[in-house]
Amino acid sequence: MSALVAEVGLTTTEAPFVEAAQACGQLFIHQPYELYSAENQDAWRKLCGRMLPRWERYANSHFLDGIQALCLDPQRIPRLDDINRFLSPLTGFQAKAVSGYIPSFLFFDCLRNRAFPTTITIRRSDKLDYLPEPDIFHDIAGHVPMHTDKHFAETLVRFGECAHTAVEQVAGIRDEAERVRCVSSIMRAMARFFWFTIEFGLMQSKDGLRVYGSGLLSSYGEIEHAIEARQVQRYPIQLEWAINQGFEIDHYQPLLFWVESFDHLFSLVDRLEKWMREGKLNHVAPGAPSINEQDLRSFLHQV
Ligand SMILES: [Fe+2]
């Protein structure tokens, strides 16, 4: 290990170890724990320290149980092996280290196999707020505690299976342009559903609305804004609305949807798949998110 690597650490967009893996096309990697710098550990401590009171106040109870079940240490960046020792016996899920972006079919297929692609880098300690790319705080502190919940875990697996249904659905379309158009529409519907539930979902509780979406659970500013701000529109989820609703990623969300429970969420994924089979997702509203070439190819290569 060179002095330079030790100093730079595993910081988002500044990690030579991760860049080297990306350069040779290696998607799945290990977590070289010794490379985390003192500054990286400091970022984790600051992120957890300021977030804990907000989780207590705004997170749903399944998430808080998950934090306990994983024995997540607010003082040190977690080792994925330690997380998995606690997580795996509960739901079969495992956090799996990745070098960065995973093409969407592969990402969904990982969920189907109870593997969660997990970023190992962490944001800079002097830039704790907005970060366009995921980091280990978003993935481990935002997503993985939810994976300790059986109903939520089954919902994710079911959602992962939908990617295979999408491939089956378009496999019979002979005309290539039409096949691309259909699969793009289905992918857009899936991305919107994922966004408005897994990333930014709210859940009803006896104390009012609580957060279960990981984008909110890992954002110090937005978790409070999502529950408290008067200008946020919060509606009971309607599947037909969510799959036709565009979103933008670079500011606080003006529109959020709530579910009653994870059983309710599971039933929505079931319906999503049913609609997919009936062709109802072949023509969802255009708009964000746009489907990038790499994601599109990841689906079409399965056909
Ligand atoms: Fe996420």
Tab-separated table of C-alpha atoms in Angstrom, residues 58-265:
chain	number	residue	atom	x	y	z
A	58	TYR	CA	-38.711	10.185	11.727
A	59	ALA	CA	-37.715	6.624	10.777
A	60	ASN	CA	-40.223	3.781	10.801
A	61	SER	CA	-39.902	1.189	13.554
A	62	HIS	CA	-38.704	-1.602	11.207
A	63	PHE	CA	-35.672	0.504	10.333
A	64	LEU	CA	-34.865	1.236	13.980
A	65	ASP	CA	-35.138	-2.490	14.749
A	66	GLY	CA	-32.803	-3.127	11.815
A	67	ILE	CA	-30.142	-0.744	13.142
A	68	GLN	CA	-30.195	-2.713	16.404
A	69	ALA	CA	-30.212	-6.103	14.686
A	70	LEU	CA	-27.113	-5.216	12.641
A	71	CYS	CA	-25.267	-3.810	15.686
A	72	LEU	CA	-24.341	-0.860	13.475
A	73	ASP	CA	-21.488	1.017	15.143
A	74	PRO	CA	-21.842	4.812	14.832
A	75	GLN	CA	-18.138	5.197	15.632
A	76	ARG	CA	-16.635	3.129	12.805
A	77	ILE	CA	-17.348	2.372	9.155
A	78	PRO	CA	-18.849	-1.128	9.179
A	79	ARG	CA	-17.133	-4.163	7.724
A	80	LEU	CA	-19.484	-5.793	5.231
A	81	ASP	CA	-18.538	-9.229	6.608
A	82	ASP	CA	-19.746	-8.181	10.074
A	83	ILE	CA	-22.983	-6.765	8.666
A	84	ASN	CA	-23.616	-9.968	6.747
A	85	ARG	CA	-23.041	-12.148	9.800
A	86	PHE	CA	-26.022	-10.470	11.436
A	87	LEU	CA	-28.111	-9.917	8.307
A	88	SER	CA	-27.895	-13.239	6.539
A	89	PRO	CA	-29.564	-15.431	9.223
A	90	LEU	CA	-32.503	-12.998	9.383
A	91	THR	CA	-33.574	-12.783	5.728
A	92	GLY	CA	-30.837	-14.362	3.597
A	93	PHE	CA	-29.789	-10.938	2.293
A	94	GLN	CA	-26.105	-10.043	1.950
A	95	ALA	CA	-24.386	-6.734	1.245
A	96	LYS	CA	-22.087	-7.276	-1.738
A	97	ALA	CA	-19.275	-4.788	-2.415
A	98	VAL	CA	-19.314	-3.158	-5.864
A	99	SER	CA	-16.975	-0.741	-7.637
A	100	GLY	CA	-19.777	1.616	-8.622
A	101	TYR	CA	-22.703	1.653	-10.985
A	102	ILE	CA	-24.327	-1.700	-11.760
A	103	PRO	CA	-26.405	-1.991	-14.967
A	104	SER	CA	-30.031	-2.133	-13.954
A	105	PHE	CA	-30.916	-5.709	-14.999
A	106	LEU	CA	-27.946	-6.989	-13.032
A	107	PHE	CA	-28.930	-4.829	-10.055
A	108	PHE	CA	-32.478	-6.242	-10.031
A	109	ASP	CA	-31.149	-9.758	-10.521
A	110	CYS	CA	-28.913	-9.287	-7.458
A	111	LEU	CA	-32.016	-8.374	-5.429
A	112	ARG	CA	-33.735	-11.510	-6.698
A	113	ASN	CA	-30.750	-13.457	-5.332
A	114	ARG	CA	-30.822	-11.554	-2.015
A	115	ALA	CA	-27.575	-9.726	-2.709
A	116	PHE	CA	-27.494	-5.973	-2.304
A	117	PRO	CA	-24.872	-4.169	-4.437
A	118	THR	CA	-23.103	-1.976	-1.892
A	119	THR	CA	-20.797	0.965	-2.451
A	120	ILE	CA	-17.711	0.893	-0.215
A	121	THR	CA	-16.546	4.502	-0.643
A	122	ILE	CA	-17.688	7.308	1.646
A	123	ARG	CA	-18.329	11.001	0.997
A	124	ARG	CA	-15.790	13.625	2.118
A	125	SER	CA	-16.110	14.684	5.750
A	126	ASP	CA	-16.403	18.339	4.699
A	127	LYS	CA	-19.242	17.588	2.227
A	128	LEU	CA	-21.757	15.612	4.211
A	129	ASP	CA	-24.918	16.802	2.523
A	130	TYR	CA	-25.849	16.394	-1.105
A	131	LEU	CA	-24.114	13.633	-2.996
A	132	PRO	CA	-25.426	12.481	-6.401
A	133	GLU	CA	-23.794	9.046	-6.175
A	134	PRO	CA	-24.477	6.446	-3.466
A	135	ASP	CA	-21.856	5.860	-0.785
A	136	ILE	CA	-21.482	3.371	2.057
A	137	PHE	CA	-23.540	5.575	4.368
A	138	HIS	CA	-26.466	5.603	1.927
A	139	ASP	CA	-26.182	1.881	1.184
A	140	ILE	CA	-25.382	0.457	4.633
A	141	ALA	CA	-27.063	2.964	6.947
A	142	GLY	CA	-29.920	3.849	4.538
A	143	HIS	CA	-30.799	0.580	2.787
A	144	VAL	CA	-29.429	-2.427	4.623
A	145	PRO	CA	-31.269	-2.018	7.987
A	146	MET	CA	-34.527	-2.437	6.024
A	147	HIS	CA	-33.251	-5.760	4.678
A	148	THR	CA	-33.465	-7.248	8.179
A	149	ASP	CA	-37.269	-7.103	7.906
A	150	LYS	CA	-38.774	-10.280	6.418
A	151	HIS	CA	-41.676	-8.599	4.628
A	152	PHE	CA	-39.489	-5.876	3.171
A	153	ALA	CA	-36.879	-8.441	2.077
A	154	GLU	CA	-39.534	-10.523	0.288
A	155	THR	CA	-40.788	-7.395	-1.426
A	156	LEU	CA	-37.302	-6.634	-2.770
A	157	VAL	CA	-36.890	-10.189	-4.031
A	158	ARG	CA	-40.283	-9.996	-5.743
A	159	PHE	CA	-39.283	-6.681	-7.312
A	160	GLY	CA	-36.056	-8.265	-8.573
A	161	GLU	CA	-38.127	-11.027	-10.198
A	162	CYS	CA	-40.045	-8.374	-12.138
A	163	ALA	CA	-36.930	-7.707	-14.244
A	164	HIS	CA	-37.144	-11.283	-15.529
A	165	THR	CA	-40.840	-10.841	-16.229
A	166	ALA	CA	-39.989	-7.711	-18.226
A	167	VAL	CA	-37.550	-9.696	-20.363
A	168	GLU	CA	-40.130	-12.468	-20.949
A	169	GLN	CA	-42.672	-9.845	-21.818
A	170	VAL	CA	-40.681	-8.275	-24.662
A	171	ALA	CA	-38.971	-11.460	-25.898
A	172	GLY	CA	-41.825	-12.193	-28.313
A	173	ILE	CA	-41.748	-8.785	-29.984
A	174	ARG	CA	-40.148	-9.293	-33.402
A	175	ASP	CA	-39.791	-5.654	-34.414
A	176	GLU	CA	-36.604	-4.396	-32.791
A	177	ALA	CA	-37.654	-0.745	-32.494
A	178	GLU	CA	-40.919	-1.785	-30.851
A	179	ARG	CA	-39.053	-4.131	-28.486
A	180	VAL	CA	-36.736	-1.296	-27.433
A	181	ARG	CA	-39.678	1.063	-26.955
A	182	CYS	CA	-41.594	-1.456	-24.810
A	183	VAL	CA	-38.697	-2.463	-22.606
A	184	SER	CA	-37.782	1.215	-22.100
A	185	SER	CA	-41.327	1.936	-20.965
A	186	ILE	CA	-41.311	-1.013	-18.529
A	187	MET	CA	-37.894	0.028	-17.185
A	188	ARG	CA	-39.161	3.582	-16.670
A	189	ALA	CA	-42.158	2.237	-14.734
A	190	MET	CA	-39.881	0.066	-12.578
A	191	ALA	CA	-37.450	2.930	-11.912
A	192	ARG	CA	-40.308	5.226	-10.855
A	193	PHE	CA	-41.792	2.585	-8.595
A	194	PHE	CA	-38.388	1.965	-6.979
A	195	TRP	CA	-37.848	5.691	-6.528
A	196	PHE	CA	-41.212	6.423	-4.888
A	197	THR	CA	-41.055	3.386	-2.584
A	198	ILE	CA	-37.626	1.904	-1.822
A	199	GLU	CA	-35.796	5.235	-2.090
A	200	PHE	CA	-38.370	7.843	-0.985
A	201	GLY	CA	-41.268	5.929	0.536
A	202	LEU	CA	-43.268	6.922	3.609
A	203	MET	CA	-45.281	4.581	5.790
A	204	GLN	CA	-48.328	5.178	7.928
A	205	SER	CA	-47.912	4.485	11.671
A	206	LYS	CA	-49.918	5.096	14.843
A	207	ASP	CA	-47.831	8.250	15.350
A	208	GLY	CA	-48.353	9.558	11.819
A	209	LEU	CA	-46.172	9.226	8.746
A	210	ARG	CA	-42.701	7.749	9.110
A	211	VAL	CA	-39.882	7.250	6.616
A	212	TYR	CA	-38.800	3.916	5.119
A	213	GLY	CA	-37.183	5.127	1.872
A	214	SER	CA	-33.388	4.936	1.911
A	215	GLY	CA	-32.829	8.210	0.067
A	216	LEU	CA	-34.614	9.912	2.955
A	217	LEU	CA	-33.056	7.762	5.691
A	218	SER	CA	-29.570	8.776	4.559
A	219	SER	CA	-30.283	12.501	4.157
A	220	TYR	CA	-29.992	14.669	7.244
A	221	GLY	CA	-31.921	17.553	5.700
A	222	GLU	CA	-34.532	15.706	3.677
A	223	ILE	CA	-35.682	13.210	6.318
A	224	GLU	CA	-37.063	16.102	8.345
A	225	HIS	CA	-38.301	17.988	5.294
A	226	ALA	CA	-40.178	14.886	4.081
A	227	ILE	CA	-42.238	14.698	7.275
A	228	GLU	CA	-42.440	18.315	8.450
A	229	ALA	CA	-42.376	20.660	5.432
A	230	ARG	CA	-45.781	22.064	4.559
A	231	GLN	CA	-44.984	22.308	0.864
A	232	VAL	CA	-44.380	18.570	0.437
A	233	GLN	CA	-47.356	16.755	-1.108
A	234	ARG	CA	-47.924	13.410	0.615
A	235	TYR	CA	-50.496	11.012	-0.798
A	236	PRO	CA	-51.534	7.397	-0.298
A	237	ILE	CA	-49.733	5.540	-3.048
A	238	GLN	CA	-51.601	4.748	-6.226
A	239	LEU	CA	-49.651	2.444	-8.481
A	240	GLU	CA	-51.022	3.969	-11.682
A	241	TRP	CA	-49.869	7.386	-10.502
A	242	ALA	CA	-46.396	6.390	-9.303
A	243	ILE	CA	-45.441	4.573	-12.539
A	244	ASN	CA	-46.483	7.574	-14.633
A	245	GLN	CA	-44.885	10.228	-12.424
A	246	GLY	CA	-41.496	11.679	-13.391
A	247	PHE	CA	-38.965	12.766	-10.760
A	248	GLU	CA	-35.804	14.819	-10.476
A	249	ILE	CA	-32.913	13.722	-8.321
A	250	ASP	CA	-31.056	16.922	-7.483
A	251	HIS	CA	-33.404	18.609	-5.024
A	252	TYR	CA	-35.753	17.733	-2.178
A	253	GLN	CA	-38.751	15.775	-3.422
A	254	PRO	CA	-41.965	17.810	-3.702
A	255	LEU	CA	-44.177	14.697	-3.928
A	256	LEU	CA	-44.056	11.585	-1.756
A	257	PHE	CA	-46.303	8.539	-1.469
A	258	TRP	CA	-47.126	6.512	1.613
A	259	VAL	CA	-47.985	2.857	2.091
A	260	GLU	CA	-49.886	1.249	4.969
A	261	SER	CA	-47.389	-1.545	5.625
A	262	PHE	CA	-44.819	-3.759	3.939
A	263	ASP	CA	-47.603	-6.238	3.171
A	264	HIS	CA	-49.241	-3.398	1.293
A	265	LEU	CA	-45.953	-2.671	-0.510
